[in-house]
PDB file of C-alpha atoms and ligand atoms in Angstrom:
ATOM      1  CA  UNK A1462      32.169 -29.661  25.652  1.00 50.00           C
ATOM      2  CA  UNK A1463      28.684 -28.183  24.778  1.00 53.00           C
ATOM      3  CA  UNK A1464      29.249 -25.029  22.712  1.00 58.00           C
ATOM      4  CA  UNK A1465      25.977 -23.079  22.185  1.00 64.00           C
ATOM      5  CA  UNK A1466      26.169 -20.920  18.895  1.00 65.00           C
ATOM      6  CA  UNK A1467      23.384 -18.409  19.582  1.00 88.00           C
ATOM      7  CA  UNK A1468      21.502 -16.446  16.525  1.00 96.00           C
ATOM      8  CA  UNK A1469      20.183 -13.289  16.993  1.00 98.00           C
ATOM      9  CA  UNK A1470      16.501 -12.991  15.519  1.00 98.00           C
ATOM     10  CA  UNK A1471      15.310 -10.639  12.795  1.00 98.00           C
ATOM     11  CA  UNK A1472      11.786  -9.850  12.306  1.00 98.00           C
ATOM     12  CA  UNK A1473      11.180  -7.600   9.465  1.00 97.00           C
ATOM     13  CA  UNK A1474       7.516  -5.895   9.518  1.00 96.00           C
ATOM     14  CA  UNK A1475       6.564  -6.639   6.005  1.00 94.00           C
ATOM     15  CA  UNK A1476       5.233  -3.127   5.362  1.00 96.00           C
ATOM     16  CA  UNK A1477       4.025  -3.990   1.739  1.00 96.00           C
ATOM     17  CA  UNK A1478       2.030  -0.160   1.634  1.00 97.00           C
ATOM     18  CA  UNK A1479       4.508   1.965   1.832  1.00 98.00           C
ATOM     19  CA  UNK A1480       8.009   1.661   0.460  1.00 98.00           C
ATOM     20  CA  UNK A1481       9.911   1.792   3.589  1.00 98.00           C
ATOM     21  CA  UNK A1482       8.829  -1.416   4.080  1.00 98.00           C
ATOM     22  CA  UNK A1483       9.805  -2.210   1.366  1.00 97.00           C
ATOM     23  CA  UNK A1484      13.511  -1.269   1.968  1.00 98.00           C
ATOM     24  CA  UNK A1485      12.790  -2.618   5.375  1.00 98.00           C
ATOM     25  CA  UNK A1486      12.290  -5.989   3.913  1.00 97.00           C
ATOM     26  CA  UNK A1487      15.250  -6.232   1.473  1.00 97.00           C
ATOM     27  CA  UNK A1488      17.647  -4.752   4.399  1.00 98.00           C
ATOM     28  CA  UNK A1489      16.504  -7.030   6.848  1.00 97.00           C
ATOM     29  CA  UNK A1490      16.919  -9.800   3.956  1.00 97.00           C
ATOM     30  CA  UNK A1491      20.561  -8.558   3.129  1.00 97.00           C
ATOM     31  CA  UNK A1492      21.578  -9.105   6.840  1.00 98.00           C
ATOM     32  CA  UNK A1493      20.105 -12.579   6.390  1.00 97.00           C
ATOM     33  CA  UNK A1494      22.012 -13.631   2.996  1.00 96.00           C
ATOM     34  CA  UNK A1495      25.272 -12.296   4.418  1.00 97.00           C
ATOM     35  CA  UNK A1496      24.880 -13.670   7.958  1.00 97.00           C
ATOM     36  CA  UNK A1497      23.426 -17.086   7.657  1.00 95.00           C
ATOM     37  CA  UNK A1498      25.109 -18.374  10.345  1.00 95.00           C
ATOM     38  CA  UNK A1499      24.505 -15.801  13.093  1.00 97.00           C
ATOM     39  CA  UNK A1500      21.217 -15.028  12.261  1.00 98.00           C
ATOM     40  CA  UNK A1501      17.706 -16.276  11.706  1.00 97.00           C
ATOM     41  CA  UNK A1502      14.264 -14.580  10.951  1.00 97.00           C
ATOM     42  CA  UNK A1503      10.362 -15.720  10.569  1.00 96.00           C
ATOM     43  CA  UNK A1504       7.076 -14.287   8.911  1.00 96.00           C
ATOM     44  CA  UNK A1505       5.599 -12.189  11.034  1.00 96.00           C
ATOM     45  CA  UNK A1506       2.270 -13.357  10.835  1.00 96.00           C
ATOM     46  CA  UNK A1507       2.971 -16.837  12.159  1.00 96.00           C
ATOM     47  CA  UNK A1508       2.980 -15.435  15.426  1.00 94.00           C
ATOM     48  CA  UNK A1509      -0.825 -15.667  15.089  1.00 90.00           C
ATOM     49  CA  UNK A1510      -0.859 -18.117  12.282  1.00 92.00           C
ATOM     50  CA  UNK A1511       1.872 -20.827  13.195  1.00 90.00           C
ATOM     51  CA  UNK A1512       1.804 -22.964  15.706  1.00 89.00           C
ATOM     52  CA  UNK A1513       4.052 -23.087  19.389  1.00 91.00           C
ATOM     53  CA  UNK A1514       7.449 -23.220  18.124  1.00 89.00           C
ATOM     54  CA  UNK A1515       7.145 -19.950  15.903  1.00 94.00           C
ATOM     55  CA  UNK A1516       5.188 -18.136  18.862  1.00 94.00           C
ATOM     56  CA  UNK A1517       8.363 -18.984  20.962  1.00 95.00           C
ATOM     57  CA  UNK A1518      10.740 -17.560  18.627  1.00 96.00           C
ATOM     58  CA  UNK A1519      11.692 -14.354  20.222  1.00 96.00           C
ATOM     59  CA  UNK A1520      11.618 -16.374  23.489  1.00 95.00           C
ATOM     60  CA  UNK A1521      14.438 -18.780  21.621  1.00 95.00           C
ATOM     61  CA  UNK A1522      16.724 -16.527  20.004  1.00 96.00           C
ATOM     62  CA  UNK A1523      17.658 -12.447  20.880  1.00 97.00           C
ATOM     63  CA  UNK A1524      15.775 -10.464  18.736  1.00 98.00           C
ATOM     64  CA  UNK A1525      15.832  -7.343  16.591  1.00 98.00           C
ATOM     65  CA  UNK A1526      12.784  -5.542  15.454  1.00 98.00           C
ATOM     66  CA  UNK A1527      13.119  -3.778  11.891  1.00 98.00           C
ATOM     67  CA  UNK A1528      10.106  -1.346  11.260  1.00 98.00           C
ATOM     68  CA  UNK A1529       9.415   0.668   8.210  1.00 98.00           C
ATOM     69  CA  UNK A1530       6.721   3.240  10.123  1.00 98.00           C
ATOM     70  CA  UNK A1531       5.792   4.376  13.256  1.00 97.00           C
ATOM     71  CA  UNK A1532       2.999   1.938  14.017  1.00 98.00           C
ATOM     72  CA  UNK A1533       6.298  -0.381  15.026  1.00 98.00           C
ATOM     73  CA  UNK A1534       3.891  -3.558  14.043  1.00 98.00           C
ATOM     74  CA  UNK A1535       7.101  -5.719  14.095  1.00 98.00           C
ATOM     75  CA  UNK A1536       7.898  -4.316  17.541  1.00 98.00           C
ATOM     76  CA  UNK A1537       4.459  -4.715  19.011  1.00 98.00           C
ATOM     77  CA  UNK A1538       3.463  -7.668  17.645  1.00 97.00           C
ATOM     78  CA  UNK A1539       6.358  -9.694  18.809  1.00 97.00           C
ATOM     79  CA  UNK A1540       6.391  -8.182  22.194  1.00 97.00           C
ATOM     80  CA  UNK A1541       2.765  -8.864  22.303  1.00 96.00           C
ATOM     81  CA  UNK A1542       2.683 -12.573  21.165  1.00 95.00           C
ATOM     82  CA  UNK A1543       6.444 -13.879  21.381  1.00 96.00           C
ATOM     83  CA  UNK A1544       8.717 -12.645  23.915  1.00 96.00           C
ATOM     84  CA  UNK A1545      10.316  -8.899  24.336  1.00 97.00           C
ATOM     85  CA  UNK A1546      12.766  -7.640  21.808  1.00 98.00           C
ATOM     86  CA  UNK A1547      16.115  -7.350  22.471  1.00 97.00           C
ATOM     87  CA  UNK A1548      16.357  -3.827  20.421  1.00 98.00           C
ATOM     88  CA  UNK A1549      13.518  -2.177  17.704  1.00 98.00           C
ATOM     89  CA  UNK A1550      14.942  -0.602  14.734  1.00 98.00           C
ATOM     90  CA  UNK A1551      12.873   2.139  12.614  1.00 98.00           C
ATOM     91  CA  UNK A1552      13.577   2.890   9.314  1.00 98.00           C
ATOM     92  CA  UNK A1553      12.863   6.441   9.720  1.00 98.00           C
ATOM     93  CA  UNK A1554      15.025   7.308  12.354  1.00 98.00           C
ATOM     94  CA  UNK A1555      17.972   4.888  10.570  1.00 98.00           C
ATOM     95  CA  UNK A1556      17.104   7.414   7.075  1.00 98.00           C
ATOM     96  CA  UNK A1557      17.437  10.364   9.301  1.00 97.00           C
ATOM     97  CA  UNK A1558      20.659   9.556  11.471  1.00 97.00           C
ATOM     98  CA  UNK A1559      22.042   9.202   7.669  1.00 97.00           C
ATOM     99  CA  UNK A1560      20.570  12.015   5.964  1.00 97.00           C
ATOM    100  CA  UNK A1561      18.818   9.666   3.258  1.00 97.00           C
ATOM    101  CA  UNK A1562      15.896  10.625   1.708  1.00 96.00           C
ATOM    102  CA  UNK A1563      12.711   7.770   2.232  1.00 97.00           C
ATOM    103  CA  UNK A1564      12.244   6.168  -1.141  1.00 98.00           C
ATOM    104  CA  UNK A1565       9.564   6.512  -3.368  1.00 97.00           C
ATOM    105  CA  UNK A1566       8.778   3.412  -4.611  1.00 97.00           C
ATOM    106  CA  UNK A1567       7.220  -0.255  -3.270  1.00 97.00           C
ATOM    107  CA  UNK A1568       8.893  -2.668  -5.574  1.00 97.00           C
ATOM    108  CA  UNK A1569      11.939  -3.211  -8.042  1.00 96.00           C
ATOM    109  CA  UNK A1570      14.639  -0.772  -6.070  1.00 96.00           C
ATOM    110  CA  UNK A1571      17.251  -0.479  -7.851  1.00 94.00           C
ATOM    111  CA  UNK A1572      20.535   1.642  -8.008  1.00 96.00           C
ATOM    112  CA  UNK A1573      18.813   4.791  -6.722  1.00 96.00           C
ATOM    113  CA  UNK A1574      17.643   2.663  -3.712  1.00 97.00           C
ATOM    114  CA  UNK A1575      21.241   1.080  -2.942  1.00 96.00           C
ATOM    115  CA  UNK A1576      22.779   3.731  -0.373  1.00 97.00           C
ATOM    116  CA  UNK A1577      19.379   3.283   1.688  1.00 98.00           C
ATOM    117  CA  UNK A1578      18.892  -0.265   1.531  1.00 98.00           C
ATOM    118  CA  UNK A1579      23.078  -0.936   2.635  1.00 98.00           C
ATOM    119  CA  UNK A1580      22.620   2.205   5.595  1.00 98.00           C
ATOM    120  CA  UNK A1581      19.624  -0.025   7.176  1.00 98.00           C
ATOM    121  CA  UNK A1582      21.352  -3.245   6.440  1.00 98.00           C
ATOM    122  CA  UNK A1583      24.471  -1.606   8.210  1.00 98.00           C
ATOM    123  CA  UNK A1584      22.652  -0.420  11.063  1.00 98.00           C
ATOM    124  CA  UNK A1585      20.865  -3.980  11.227  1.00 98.00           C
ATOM    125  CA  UNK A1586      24.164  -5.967  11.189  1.00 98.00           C
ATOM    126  CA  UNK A1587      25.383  -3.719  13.970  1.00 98.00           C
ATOM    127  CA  UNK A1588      22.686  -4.627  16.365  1.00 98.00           C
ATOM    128  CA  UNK A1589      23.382  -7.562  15.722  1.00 98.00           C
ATOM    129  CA  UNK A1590      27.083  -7.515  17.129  1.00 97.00           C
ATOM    130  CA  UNK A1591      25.885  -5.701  19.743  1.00 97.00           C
ATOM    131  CA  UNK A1592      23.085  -8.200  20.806  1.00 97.00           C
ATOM    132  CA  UNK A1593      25.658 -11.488  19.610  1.00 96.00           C
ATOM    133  CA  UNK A1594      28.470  -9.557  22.473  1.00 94.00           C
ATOM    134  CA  UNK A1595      25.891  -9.234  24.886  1.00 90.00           C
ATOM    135  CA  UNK A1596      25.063 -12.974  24.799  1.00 83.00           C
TER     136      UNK A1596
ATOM    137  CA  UNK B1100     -27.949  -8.417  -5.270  1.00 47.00           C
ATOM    138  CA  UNK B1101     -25.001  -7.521  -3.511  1.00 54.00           C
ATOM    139  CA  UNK B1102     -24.115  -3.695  -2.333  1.00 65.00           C
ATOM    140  CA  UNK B1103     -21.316  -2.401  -4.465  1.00 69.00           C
ATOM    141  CA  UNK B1104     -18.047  -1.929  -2.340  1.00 69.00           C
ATOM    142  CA  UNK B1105     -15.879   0.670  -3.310  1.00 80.00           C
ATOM    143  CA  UNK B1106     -12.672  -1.104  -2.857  1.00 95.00           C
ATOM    144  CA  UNK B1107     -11.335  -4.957  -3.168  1.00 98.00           C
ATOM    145  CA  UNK B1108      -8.633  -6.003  -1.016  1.00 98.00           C
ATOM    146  CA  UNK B1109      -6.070  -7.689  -2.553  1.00 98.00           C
ATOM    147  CA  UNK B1110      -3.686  -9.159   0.442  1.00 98.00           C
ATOM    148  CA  UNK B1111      -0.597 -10.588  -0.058  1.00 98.00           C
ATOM    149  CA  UNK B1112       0.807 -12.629   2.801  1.00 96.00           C
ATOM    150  CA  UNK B1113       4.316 -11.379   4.481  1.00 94.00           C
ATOM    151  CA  UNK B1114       6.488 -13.734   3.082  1.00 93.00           C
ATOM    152  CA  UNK B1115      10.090 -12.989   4.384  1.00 92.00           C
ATOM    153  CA  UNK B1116      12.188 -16.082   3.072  1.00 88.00           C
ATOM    154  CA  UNK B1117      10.193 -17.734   0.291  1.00 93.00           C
ATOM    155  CA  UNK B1118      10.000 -16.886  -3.145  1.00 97.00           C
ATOM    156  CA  UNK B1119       6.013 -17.102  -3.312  1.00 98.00           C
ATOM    157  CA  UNK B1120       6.060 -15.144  -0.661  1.00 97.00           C
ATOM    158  CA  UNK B1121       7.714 -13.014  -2.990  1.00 97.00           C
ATOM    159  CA  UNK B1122       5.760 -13.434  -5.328  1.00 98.00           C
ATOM    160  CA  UNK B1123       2.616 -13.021  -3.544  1.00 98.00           C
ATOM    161  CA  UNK B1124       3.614  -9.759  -2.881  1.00 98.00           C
ATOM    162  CA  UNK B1125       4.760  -9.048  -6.540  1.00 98.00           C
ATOM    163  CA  UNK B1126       1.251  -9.847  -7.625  1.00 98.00           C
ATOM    164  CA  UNK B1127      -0.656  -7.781  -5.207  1.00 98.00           C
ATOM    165  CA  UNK B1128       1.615  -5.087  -6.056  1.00 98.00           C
ATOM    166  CA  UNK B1129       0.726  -6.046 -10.153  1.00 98.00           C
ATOM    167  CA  UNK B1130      -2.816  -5.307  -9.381  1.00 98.00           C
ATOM    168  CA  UNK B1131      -2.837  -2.286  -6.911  1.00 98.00           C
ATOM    169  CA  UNK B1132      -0.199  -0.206  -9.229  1.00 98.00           C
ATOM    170  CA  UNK B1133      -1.539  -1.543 -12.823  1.00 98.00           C
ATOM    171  CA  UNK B1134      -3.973  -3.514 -12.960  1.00 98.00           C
ATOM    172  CA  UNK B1135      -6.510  -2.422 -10.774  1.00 98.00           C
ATOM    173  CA  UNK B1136      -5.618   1.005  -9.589  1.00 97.00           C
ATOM    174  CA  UNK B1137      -8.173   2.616  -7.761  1.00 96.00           C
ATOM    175  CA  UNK B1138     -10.332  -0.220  -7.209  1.00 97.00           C
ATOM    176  CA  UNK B1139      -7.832  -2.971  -5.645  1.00 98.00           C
ATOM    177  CA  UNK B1140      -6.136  -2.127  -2.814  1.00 98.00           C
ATOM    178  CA  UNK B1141      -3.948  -3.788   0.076  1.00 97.00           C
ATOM    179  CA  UNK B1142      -2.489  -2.921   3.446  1.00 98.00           C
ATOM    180  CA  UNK B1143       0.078  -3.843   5.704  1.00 98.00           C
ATOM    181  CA  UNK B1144      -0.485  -7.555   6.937  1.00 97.00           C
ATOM    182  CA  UNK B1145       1.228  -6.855  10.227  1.00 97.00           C
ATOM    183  CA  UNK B1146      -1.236  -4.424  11.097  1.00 98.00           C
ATOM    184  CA  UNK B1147      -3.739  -7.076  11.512  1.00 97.00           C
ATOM    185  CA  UNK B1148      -1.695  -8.953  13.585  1.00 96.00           C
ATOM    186  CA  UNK B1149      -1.469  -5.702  15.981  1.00 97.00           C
ATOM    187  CA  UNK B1150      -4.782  -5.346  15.794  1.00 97.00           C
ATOM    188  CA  UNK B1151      -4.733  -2.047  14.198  1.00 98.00           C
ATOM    189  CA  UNK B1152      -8.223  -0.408  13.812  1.00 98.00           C
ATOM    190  CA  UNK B1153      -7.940   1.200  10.842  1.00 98.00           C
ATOM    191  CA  UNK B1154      -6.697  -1.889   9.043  1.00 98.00           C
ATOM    192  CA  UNK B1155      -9.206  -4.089  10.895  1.00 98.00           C
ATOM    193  CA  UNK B1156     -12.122  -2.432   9.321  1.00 97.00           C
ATOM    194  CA  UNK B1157     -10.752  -2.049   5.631  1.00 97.00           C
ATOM    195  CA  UNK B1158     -10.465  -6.135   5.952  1.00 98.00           C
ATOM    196  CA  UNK B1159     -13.772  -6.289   7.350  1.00 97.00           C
ATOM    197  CA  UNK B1160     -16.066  -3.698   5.458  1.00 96.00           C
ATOM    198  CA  UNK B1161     -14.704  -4.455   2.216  1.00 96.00           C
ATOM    199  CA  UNK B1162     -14.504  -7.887   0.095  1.00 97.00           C
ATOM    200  CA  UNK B1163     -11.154  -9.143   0.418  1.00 98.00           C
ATOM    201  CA  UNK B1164      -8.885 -11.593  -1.579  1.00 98.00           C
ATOM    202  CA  UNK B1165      -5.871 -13.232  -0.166  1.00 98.00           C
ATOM    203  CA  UNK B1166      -2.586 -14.267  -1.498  1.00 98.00           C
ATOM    204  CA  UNK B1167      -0.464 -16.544   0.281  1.00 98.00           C
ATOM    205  CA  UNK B1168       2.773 -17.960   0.214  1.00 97.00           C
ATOM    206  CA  UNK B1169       2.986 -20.780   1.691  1.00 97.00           C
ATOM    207  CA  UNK B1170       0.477 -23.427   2.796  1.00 96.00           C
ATOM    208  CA  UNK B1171       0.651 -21.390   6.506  1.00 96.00           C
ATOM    209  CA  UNK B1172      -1.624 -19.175   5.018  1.00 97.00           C
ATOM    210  CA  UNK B1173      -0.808 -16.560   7.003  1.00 97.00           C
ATOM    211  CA  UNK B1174      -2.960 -14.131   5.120  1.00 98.00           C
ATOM    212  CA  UNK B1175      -6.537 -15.831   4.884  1.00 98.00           C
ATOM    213  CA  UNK B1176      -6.117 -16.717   8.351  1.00 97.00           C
ATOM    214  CA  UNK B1177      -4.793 -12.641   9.514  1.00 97.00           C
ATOM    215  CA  UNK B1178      -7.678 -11.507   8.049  1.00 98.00           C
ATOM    216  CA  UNK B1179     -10.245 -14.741   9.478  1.00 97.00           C
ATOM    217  CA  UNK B1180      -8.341 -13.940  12.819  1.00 96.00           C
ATOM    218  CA  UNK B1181      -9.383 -10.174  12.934  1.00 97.00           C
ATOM    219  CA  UNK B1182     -13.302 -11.430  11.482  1.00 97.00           C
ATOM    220  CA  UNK B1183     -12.617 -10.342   8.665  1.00 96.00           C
ATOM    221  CA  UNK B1184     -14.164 -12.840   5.488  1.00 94.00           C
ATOM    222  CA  UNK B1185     -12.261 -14.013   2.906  1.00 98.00           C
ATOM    223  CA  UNK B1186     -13.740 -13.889  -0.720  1.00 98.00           C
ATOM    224  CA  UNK B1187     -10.950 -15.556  -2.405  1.00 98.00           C
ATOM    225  CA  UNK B1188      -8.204 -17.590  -1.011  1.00 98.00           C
ATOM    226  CA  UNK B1189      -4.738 -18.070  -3.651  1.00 98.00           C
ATOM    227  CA  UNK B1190      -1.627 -19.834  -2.997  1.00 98.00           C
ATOM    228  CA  UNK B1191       0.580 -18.045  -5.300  1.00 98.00           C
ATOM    229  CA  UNK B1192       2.269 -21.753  -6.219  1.00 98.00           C
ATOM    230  CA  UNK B1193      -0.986 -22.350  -8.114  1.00 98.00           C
ATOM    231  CA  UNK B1194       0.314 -19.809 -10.443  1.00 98.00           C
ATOM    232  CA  UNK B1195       3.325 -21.539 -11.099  1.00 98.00           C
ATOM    233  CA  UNK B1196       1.507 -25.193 -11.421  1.00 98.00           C
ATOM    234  CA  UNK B1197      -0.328 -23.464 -14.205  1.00 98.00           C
ATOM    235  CA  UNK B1198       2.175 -21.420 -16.009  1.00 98.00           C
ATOM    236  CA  UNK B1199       5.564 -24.193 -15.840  1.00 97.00           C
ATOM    237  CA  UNK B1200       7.502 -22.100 -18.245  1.00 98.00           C
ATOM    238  CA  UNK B1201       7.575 -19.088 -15.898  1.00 98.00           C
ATOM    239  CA  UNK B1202       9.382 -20.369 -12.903  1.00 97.00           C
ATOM    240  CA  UNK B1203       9.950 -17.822 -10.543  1.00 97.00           C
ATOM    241  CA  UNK B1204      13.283 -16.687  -8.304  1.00 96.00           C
ATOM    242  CA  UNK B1205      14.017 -14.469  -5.741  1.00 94.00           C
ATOM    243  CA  UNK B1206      13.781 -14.106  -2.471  1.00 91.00           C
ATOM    244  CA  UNK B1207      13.730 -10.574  -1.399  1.00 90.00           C
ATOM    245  CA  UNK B1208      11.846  -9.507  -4.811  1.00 93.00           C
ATOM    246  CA  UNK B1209      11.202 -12.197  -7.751  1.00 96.00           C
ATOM    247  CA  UNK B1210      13.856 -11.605 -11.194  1.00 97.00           C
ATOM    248  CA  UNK B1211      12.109 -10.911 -14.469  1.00 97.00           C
ATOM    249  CA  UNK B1212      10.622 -14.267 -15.117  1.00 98.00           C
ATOM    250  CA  UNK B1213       9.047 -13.834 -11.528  1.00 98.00           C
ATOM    251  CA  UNK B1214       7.201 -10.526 -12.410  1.00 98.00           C
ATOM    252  CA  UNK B1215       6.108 -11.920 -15.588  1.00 98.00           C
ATOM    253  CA  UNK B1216       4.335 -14.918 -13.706  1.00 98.00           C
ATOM    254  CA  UNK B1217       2.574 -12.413 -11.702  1.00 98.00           C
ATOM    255  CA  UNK B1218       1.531 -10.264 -14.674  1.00 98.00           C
ATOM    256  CA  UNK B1219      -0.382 -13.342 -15.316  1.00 98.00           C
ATOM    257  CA  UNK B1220      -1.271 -13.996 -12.106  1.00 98.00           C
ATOM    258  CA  UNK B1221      -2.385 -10.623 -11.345  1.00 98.00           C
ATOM    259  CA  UNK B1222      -4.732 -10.719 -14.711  1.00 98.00           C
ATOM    260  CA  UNK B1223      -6.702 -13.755 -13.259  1.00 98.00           C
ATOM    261  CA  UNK B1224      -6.720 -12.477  -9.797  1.00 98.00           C
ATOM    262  CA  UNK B1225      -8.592  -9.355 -11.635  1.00 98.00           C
ATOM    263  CA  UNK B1226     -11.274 -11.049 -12.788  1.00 98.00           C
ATOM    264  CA  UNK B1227     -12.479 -11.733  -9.384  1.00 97.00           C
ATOM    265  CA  UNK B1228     -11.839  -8.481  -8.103  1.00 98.00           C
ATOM    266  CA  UNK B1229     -14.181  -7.061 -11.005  1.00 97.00           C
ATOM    267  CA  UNK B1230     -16.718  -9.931  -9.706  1.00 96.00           C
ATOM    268  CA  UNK B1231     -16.606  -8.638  -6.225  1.00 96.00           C
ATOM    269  CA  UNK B1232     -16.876  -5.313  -7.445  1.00 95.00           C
ATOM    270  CA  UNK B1233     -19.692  -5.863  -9.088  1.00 93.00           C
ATOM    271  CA  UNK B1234     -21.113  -7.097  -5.984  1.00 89.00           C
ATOM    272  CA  UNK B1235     -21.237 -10.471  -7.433  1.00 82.00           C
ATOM    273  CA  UNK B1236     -19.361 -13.583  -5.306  1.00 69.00           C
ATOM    274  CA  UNK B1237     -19.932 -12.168  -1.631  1.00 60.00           C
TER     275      UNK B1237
HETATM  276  S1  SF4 C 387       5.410  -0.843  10.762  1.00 69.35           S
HETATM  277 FE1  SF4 C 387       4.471   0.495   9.226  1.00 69.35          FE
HETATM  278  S2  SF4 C 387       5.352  -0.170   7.264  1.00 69.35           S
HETATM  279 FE2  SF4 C 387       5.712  -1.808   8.755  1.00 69.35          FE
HETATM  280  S3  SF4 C 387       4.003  -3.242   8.521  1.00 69.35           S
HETATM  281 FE3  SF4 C 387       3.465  -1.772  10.150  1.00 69.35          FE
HETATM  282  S4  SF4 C 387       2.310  -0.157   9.129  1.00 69.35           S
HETATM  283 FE4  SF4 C 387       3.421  -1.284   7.546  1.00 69.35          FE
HETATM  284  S1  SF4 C 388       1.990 -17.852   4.247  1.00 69.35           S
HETATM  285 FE1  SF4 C 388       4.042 -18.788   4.358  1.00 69.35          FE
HETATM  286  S2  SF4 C 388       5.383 -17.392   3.191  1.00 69.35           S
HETATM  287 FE2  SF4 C 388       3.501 -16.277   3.669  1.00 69.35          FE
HETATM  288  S3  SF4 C 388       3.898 -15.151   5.596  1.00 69.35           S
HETATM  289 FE3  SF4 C 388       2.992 -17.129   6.147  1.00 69.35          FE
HETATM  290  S4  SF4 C 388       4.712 -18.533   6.505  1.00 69.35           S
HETATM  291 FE4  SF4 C 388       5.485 -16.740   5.359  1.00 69.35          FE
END
């Protein structure tokens, strides 16, 4: 028998100018380290800068967009140059569904940053269930 | 002589699973927050890659220096992709190749021996954004 394990897809926007992309980043990365089975991510910018197989990506596995601003880049540029998300995430609607202020900072989070970074990560590994039981 | 720009771009690739992505990024950072405030700046790589105007014409009106991760070079070739020119190409390994005793870890952000490689890093990266502020190297 042929058993398919499917991984869902995480792409991250990198958002290195403001700091939630920052907490995007190490959310979307906390997901990864506690899921490495079930899921799977790439650098954004190798849908430009990489070759076919990274283009295909979102065409090969469900994916979940994880954007620290309104300009979605995550969002846009994999529906624009991969294949259609399966669900977009923002970071400022996750901080507002939770009451969390944004945080202030773009590196070295540390305690203060905690109850943000594990609220995105929990809303990450959700959609994740959700997209894995849709499969 | 060169016009004067206002602002050098210091771009660090997007580096999601690699620790020179990290430390790219950790370098950049270095230089934007305490190196070079005020005169080195950096943006969002993904906005290139959605073609975002604003970004597009920091990238392209202003000298710009790129740090990447990995040999993918997803950076230099963002900014190439968007006709944007690239000053000054680093892959942040060459860091590490020069400074053995610092060998940096992390993923998501590097640990302390990480930020102290791009301390360095960062002070030789400043020297050529002080070149291309002087107009000099474009
Ligand atoms: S979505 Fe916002 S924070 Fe993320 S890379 Fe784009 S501009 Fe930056
Ligand atoms: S240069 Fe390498 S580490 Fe950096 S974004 Fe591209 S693939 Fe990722």
């Amino acid at each position: 028998m042929d058993i398919q394990v499917v991984k869902v897809g995480i792409v991250s926007c990198s958002g290195e100018e403001i700091p939630e992309g920052t907490l995007c980043r190490l959310a979307c990365r906390k997901v990864l380290d506690e899921r490495p089975g079930e899921t799977v991510t790439i650098c954004l910018p190798l849908f430009i800068a990489g070759g076919e197989e990274e283009r295909t990506f979102a065409q090969n596995y469900p994916t979940i967009t994880v954007d620290g601003c309104d300009k979605l880049c995550a969002a846009k540029a994999t529906e624009m140059l991969s294949g259609k998300p399966s669900k977009s995430l923002s970071i400022p609607e996750i901080l507002k569904k939770h009451g969390l202020t944004p945080p202030t900072k773009l590196r070295h989070f540390g305690p203060e940053e905690d109850a943000a970074v594990k609220a995105v990560a929990e809303e990450i590994a959700r959609a994740v269930d959700e997209v894995l039981e849709e499969e | 002589m060169g016009k004067k720009p206002k602002q050098v771009v210091v771009l660090p690739c997007s580096g999601i699973g690699k620790t020179f992505g990290a430390l790219a990024r950790e370098t950049a950072y270095e230089l934007v927050e305490r190196v070079r405030p005020g005169l080195a700046t950096l943006t969002c790589l993904p906005l290139l890659v959605i073609n975002d105007p604003e970004a597009v014409a920091l990238v392209t009106e202003n000298p710009v220096i790129t740090i990447d991760g990995c040999p993918k070079d997803c950076a230099k070739k963002s900014v190439e992709a968007v006709g944007g020119r690239v000053a000054k190409a680093y892959e942040a390994i060459k860091f590490y190749k020069e400074h053995k005793d610092l060998k940096p870890e992390g993923i998501a952000e590097v640990n302390d021996t990480g930020r102290k490689l791009a301390q360095v890093a960062a002070a030789e990266v400043a020297r050529e954004v002080d070149k291309l502020a002087a107009g000099e190297g474009e």
